[in-house]
C-alpha positions as a printed NumPy array, in Angstrom:
array([[ 87.78 ,  74.401,  85.763],
       [ 89.378,  71.564,  83.864],
       [ 92.066,  69.717,  86.048],
       [ 95.478,  69.134,  84.198],
       [ 98.285,  66.439,  85.833],
       [100.944,  68.386,  83.521],
       [100.815,  71.328,  85.291],
       [103.593,  72.739,  87.257],
       [103.236,  71.485,  90.92 ],
       [102.841,  75.12 ,  91.963],
       [100.078,  75.813,  89.671],
       [ 98.357,  72.33 ,  91.023],
       [ 98.716,  73.396,  94.452],
       [ 97.143,  77.493,  93.23 ],
       [ 94.286,  76.029,  91.354],
       [ 93.268,  73.515,  94.125],
       [ 93.294,  76.391,  96.585],
       [ 90.713,  78.189,  94.424],
       [ 88.22 ,  75.334,  94.328],
       [ 85.323,  75.78 ,  96.428],
       [ 85.406,  73.505,  99.863],
       [ 83.252,  70.066,  99.45 ],
       [ 80.348,  70.156, 101.783],
       [ 81.145,  68.676, 105.295],
       [ 79.146,  65.662, 104.239],
       [ 81.721,  64.609, 101.777],
       [ 84.612,  65.607, 103.517],
       [ 83.285,  64.094, 106.684],
       [ 82.346,  60.541, 105.218],
       [ 85.658,  60.4  , 103.436],
       [ 88.032,  60.872, 106.529],
       [ 85.777,  58.83 , 108.888],
       [ 84.487,  55.859, 106.777],
       [ 86.147,  53.547, 108.467],
       [ 85.103,  54.433, 111.857],
       [ 81.534,  55.409, 111.451],
       [ 79.984,  52.171, 111.542],
       [ 81.735,  50.459, 115.054],
       [ 84.057,  53.118, 116.347],
       [ 81.912,  56.461, 116.556],
       [ 81.067,  55.961, 120.017],
       [ 84.128,  54.822, 121.306],
       [ 85.917,  57.901, 119.412],
       [ 83.348,  60.579, 121.149],
       [ 85.05 ,  59.285, 124.554],
       [ 88.66 ,  59.355, 123.424],
       [ 90.622,  62.356, 122.346],
       [ 93.665,  60.425, 122.109],
       [ 91.681,  58.062, 119.631],
       [ 90.51 ,  60.868, 117.515],
       [ 94.215,  62.239, 117.222],
       [ 95.567,  58.585, 116.279],
       [ 93.24 ,  57.934, 113.604],
       [ 93.687,  60.977, 111.961],
       [ 97.724,  60.741, 112.38 ],
       [ 97.561,  57.276, 111.157],
       [ 94.836,  57.368, 108.18 ],
       [ 96.363,  60.773, 106.855],
       [100.164,  59.907, 107.337],
       [101.195,  61.584, 104.032],
       [ 99.791,  64.799, 104.882],
       [101.305,  64.918, 108.529],
       [104.532,  63.869, 107.066],
       [104.164,  66.645, 104.59 ],
       [103.619,  69.058, 107.213],
       [106.193,  67.723, 109.957],
       [108.726,  65.713, 108.251],
       [109.665,  62.347, 108.805],
       [111.498,  62.851, 112.458],
       [108.928,  65.151, 113.686],
       [106.036,  62.619, 112.721],
       [107.819,  59.742, 114.415],
       [108.373,  61.497, 117.616],
       [104.921,  63.067, 117.938],
       [103.387,  59.735, 116.807],
       [105.403,  58.308, 119.921],
       [104.41 ,  60.297, 122.251],
       [100.704,  59.557, 121.053],
       [101.212,  56.026, 121.456],
       [102.608,  56.526, 125.141],
       [ 99.28 ,  57.02 , 126.238],
       [ 96.931,  54.936, 123.831],
       [ 94.228,  52.505, 125.197],
       [ 93.925,  49.281, 123.039],
       [ 90.882,  50.504, 121.134],
       [ 92.421,  53.764, 120.062],
       [ 94.748,  51.32 , 117.479],
       [ 92.043,  48.953, 116.752],
       [ 89.809,  52.255, 115.594],
       [ 92.992,  53.845, 113.946],
       [ 93.038,  50.654, 111.872],
       [ 96.206,  48.651, 112.939],
       [ 96.615,  45.062, 112.399],
       [ 96.558,  43.099, 115.516],
       [ 97.017,  39.695, 117.176],
       [ 94.364,  38.18 , 114.849],
       [ 95.77 ,  39.58 , 111.515],
       [ 98.795,  41.825, 111.771],
       [ 98.683,  43.216, 108.024],
       [ 94.911,  44.49 , 108.262],
       [ 92.729,  46.385, 110.182],
       [ 90.804,  44.75 , 113.2  ],
       [ 88.849,  42.213, 111.907],
       [ 86.268,  42.12 , 114.914],
       [ 85.297,  45.663, 115.142],
       [ 81.882,  45.01 , 115.923],
       [ 82.979,  42.779, 119.445],
       [ 86.099,  44.645, 120.178],
       [ 84.514,  47.994, 119.964],
       [ 82.451,  47.061, 123.145],
       [ 83.46 ,  47.257, 126.818],
       [ 85.555,  44.3  , 128.231],
       [ 83.97 ,  43.147, 131.367],
       [ 85.887,  42.681, 134.42 ],
       [ 87.625,  39.568, 134.756],
       [ 87.512,  38.971, 130.947],
       [ 91.212,  38.17 , 130.639],
       [ 91.065,  35.2  , 132.676],
       [ 93.074,  35.885, 135.867],
       [ 92.614,  39.035, 138.01 ],
       [ 96.004,  40.391, 137.065],
       [ 94.973,  39.876, 133.185],
       [ 98.273,  37.845, 132.333],
       [ 96.24 ,  35.732, 130.066],
       [ 97.138,  37.149, 126.004],
       [ 94.103,  38.793, 124.865],
       [ 93.537,  37.919, 121.069],
       [ 90.572,  39.142, 118.956],
       [ 87.991,  39.301, 118.35 ],
       [ 87.085,  40.198, 122.298],
       [ 85.818,  43.071, 123.87 ],
       [ 88.189,  45.315, 124.541],
       [ 90.314,  44.502, 121.794],
       [ 93.878,  42.785, 121.767],
       [ 96.714,  43.382, 123.652],
       [ 99.432,  44.023, 120.538],
       [ 98.565,  46.286, 117.448],
       [100.782,  46.341, 114.199],
       [100.968,  48.878, 111.457],
       [103.712,  49.646, 108.349],
       [104.347,  53.289, 107.436],
       [104.352,  54.576, 103.963],
       [108.042,  54.408, 104.512],
       [108.156,  50.769, 105.031],
       [108.659,  50.932, 108.601],
       [106.995,  48.689, 110.93 ],
       [105.341,  49.854, 114.087],
       [104.563,  47.569, 117.025],
       [102.162,  48.369, 120.452],
       [102.345,  46.354, 123.066],
       [100.064,  46.85 , 126.082],
       [101.241,  45.23 , 129.539],
       [ 98.699,  43.165, 131.397],
       [ 96.143,  45.437, 132.634],
       [ 97.032,  48.112, 129.954],
       [ 99.033,  49.653, 132.554],
       [102.18 ,  50.308, 130.329],
       [103.023,  50.383, 126.332],
       [106.075,  49.204, 124.649],
       [106.287,  50.69 , 121.278],
       [109.156,  49.365, 118.691],
       [109.784,  51.012, 115.494],
       [111.556,  49.071, 112.883],
       [112.938,  50.762, 109.825],
       [113.698,  49.508, 106.452],
       [117.521,  48.667, 107.252],
       [116.049,  46.261, 110.216],
       [117.443,  49.092, 113.01 ],
       [115.078,  48.563, 116.145],
       [114.015,  51.095, 118.488],
       [112.249,  50.897, 121.551],
       [110.241,  53.534, 123.938],
       [108.043,  52.265, 126.909],
       [105.694,  54.617, 128.022],
       [107.235,  57.537, 125.45 ],
       [110.773,  57.238, 127.224],
       [113.503,  55.687, 124.63 ],
       [114.965,  52.352, 126.159],
       [118.198,  50.87 , 124.786],
       [119.191,  53.789, 122.902],
       [122.774,  52.645, 122.622],
       [122.161,  48.513, 122.1  ],
       [121.525,  46.684, 119.014],
       [117.813,  45.38 , 119.895],
       [116.47 ,  42.434, 118.485],
       [112.964,  42.705, 116.645],
       [110.884,  41.186, 118.95 ],
       [109.995,  41.599, 122.694],
       [107.345,  40.795, 125.166],
       [105.773,  41.921, 128.525],
       [105.928,  39.1  , 130.98 ],
       [103.205,  40.894, 133.084],
       [102.324,  44.229, 133.996],
       [105.416,  45.44 , 134.812],
       [108.351,  43.692, 132.997],
       [109.349,  43.771, 129.531],
       [112.108,  41.781, 128.023],
       [113.85 ,  41.873, 124.236],
       [116.91 ,  40.576, 123.015],
       [119.852,  42.511, 122.484],
       [123.316,  41.39 , 120.646],
       [125.574,  38.897, 122.728],
       [129.149,  39.799, 124.155],
       [131.732,  39.783, 120.817],
       [134.067,  37.659, 123.167],
       [131.74 ,  34.821, 123.517],
       [133.444,  31.387, 122.658],
       [130.264,  30.725, 120.635],
       [129.647,  33.98 , 119.124],
       [129.121,  34.169, 115.155],
       [127.522,  36.866, 112.893],
       [125.272,  36.054, 109.908],
       [122.713,  38.144, 107.916],
       [120.285,  37.749, 110.901],
       [122.727,  39.268, 113.811],
       [124.653,  37.34 , 116.259],
       [124.21 ,  33.965, 117.132],
       [124.596,  34.154, 120.849],
       [122.481,  36.963, 122.309],
       [121.926,  38.942, 125.565],
       [118.495,  39.878, 127.155],
       [117.321,  43.617, 128.304],
       [114.815,  43.432, 130.959],
       [113.093,  46.85 , 131.576],
       [110.926,  47.534, 134.639],
       [108.345,  50.027, 133.678],
       [107.148,  50.571, 137.133],
       [110.997,  52.146, 138.077],
       [111.805,  52.888, 134.785],
       [115.055,  51.084, 135.048],
       [116.983,  48.633, 132.696],
       [119.26 ,  45.701, 133.312],
       [121.127,  43.836, 130.515],
       [122.019,  40.456, 131.218],
       [124.82 ,  38.977, 129.299],
       [125.739,  35.019, 128.91 ],
       [128.764,  33.568, 130.351],
       [131.342,  31.547, 128.498],
       [129.418,  28.162, 129.285],
       [126.153,  29.695, 128.698],
       [124.776,  29.307, 125.072],
       [121.721,  31.754, 124.845],
       [120.751,  31.857, 121.122],
       [117.451,  33.365, 121.887],
       [117.057,  33.832, 125.802],
       [113.896,  33.335, 127.301],
       [112.942,  34.779, 130.83 ],
       [110.192,  33.696, 132.893],
       [108.708,  35.441, 135.961],
       [107.803,  33.201, 138.648],
       [106.518,  34.607, 141.75 ],
       [109.374,  36.67 , 143.111],
       [112.227,  35.418, 141.047],
       [113.257,  35.7  , 137.338],
       [114.285,  32.563, 135.711],
       [116.759,  32.744, 132.634],
       [116.671,  30.427, 130.214],
       [118.728,  29.665, 126.814],
       [115.694,  29.444, 124.443],
       [111.906,  29.085, 125.02 ],
       [112.172,  24.964, 124.355],
       [114.461,  24.794, 127.189],
       [111.852,  26.567, 129.384],
       [108.744,  24.805, 127.944],
       [110.6  ,  21.366, 128.342],
       [111.27 ,  21.813, 131.796],
       [115.211,  22.44 , 132.148],
       [116.582,  23.573, 134.86 ],
       [117.27 ,  27.864, 134.317],
       [120.927,  28.707, 133.53 ],
       [120.009,  31.449, 136.202],
       [117.452,  32.551, 138.876],
       [117.387,  36.11 , 140.067],
       [115.483,  37.862, 142.534],
       [112.457,  40.256, 140.29 ],
       [114.235,  43.363, 139.576],
       [113.577,  46.085, 142.013],
       [110.66 ,  44.274, 143.881],
       [109.546,  46.124, 147.213]])
């Protein structure tokens, strides 16, 4: 049966459905071609990894069935329970190359030995290629949205930021929406295996506040306690010029600096707070 591209869409569908199915060795090779070499053993043990792989590599088909909103909701719930290697197997970009699939699958697909992160609680950032994969993954959807998945040290928690083509940022941690009524910045980070921080718009009445293409000049910071699913927003006072507020955890304290440069230069923090909700 000759295929004609100028046929009406409905007739194209009918003709396609009338065609005999391809043999499984052809269909399987096409669907799993990027997983067979290095990730097949991992995917045999990870049902979540298989689910993420199919949702990511057949995104257009899932959006056809579900629509954009349901596709996003379901993907967020899957990402709430993934392991780093699930993201790598699903061809997400990583800390080594965010706009390409895992660049070292022959290494990252291996098991990560105990203590491989350099410290007992795994606070050193994992950048590939290394066994067990990286701690941050990226993906751009067909709709031009940007998805980032960040694993806390020890992989106990997952933060997912979803940025649309209007640069509106939404954040979920362990599948729960965070900062829903706040304008979030594009970048956040884990302090450790418990606290996640992300910039938010600063107060309108701050004496140095101004707005431009990139958003507000003076910013606040949201701190999320993943163990207790609680949030706290810290706003700069009139005498605090927080352009890119930087939070450091030092033992049982949280140190708040106006920017990263001040923290790395050894300046005194603008504020010192007890670690939120510590036992």
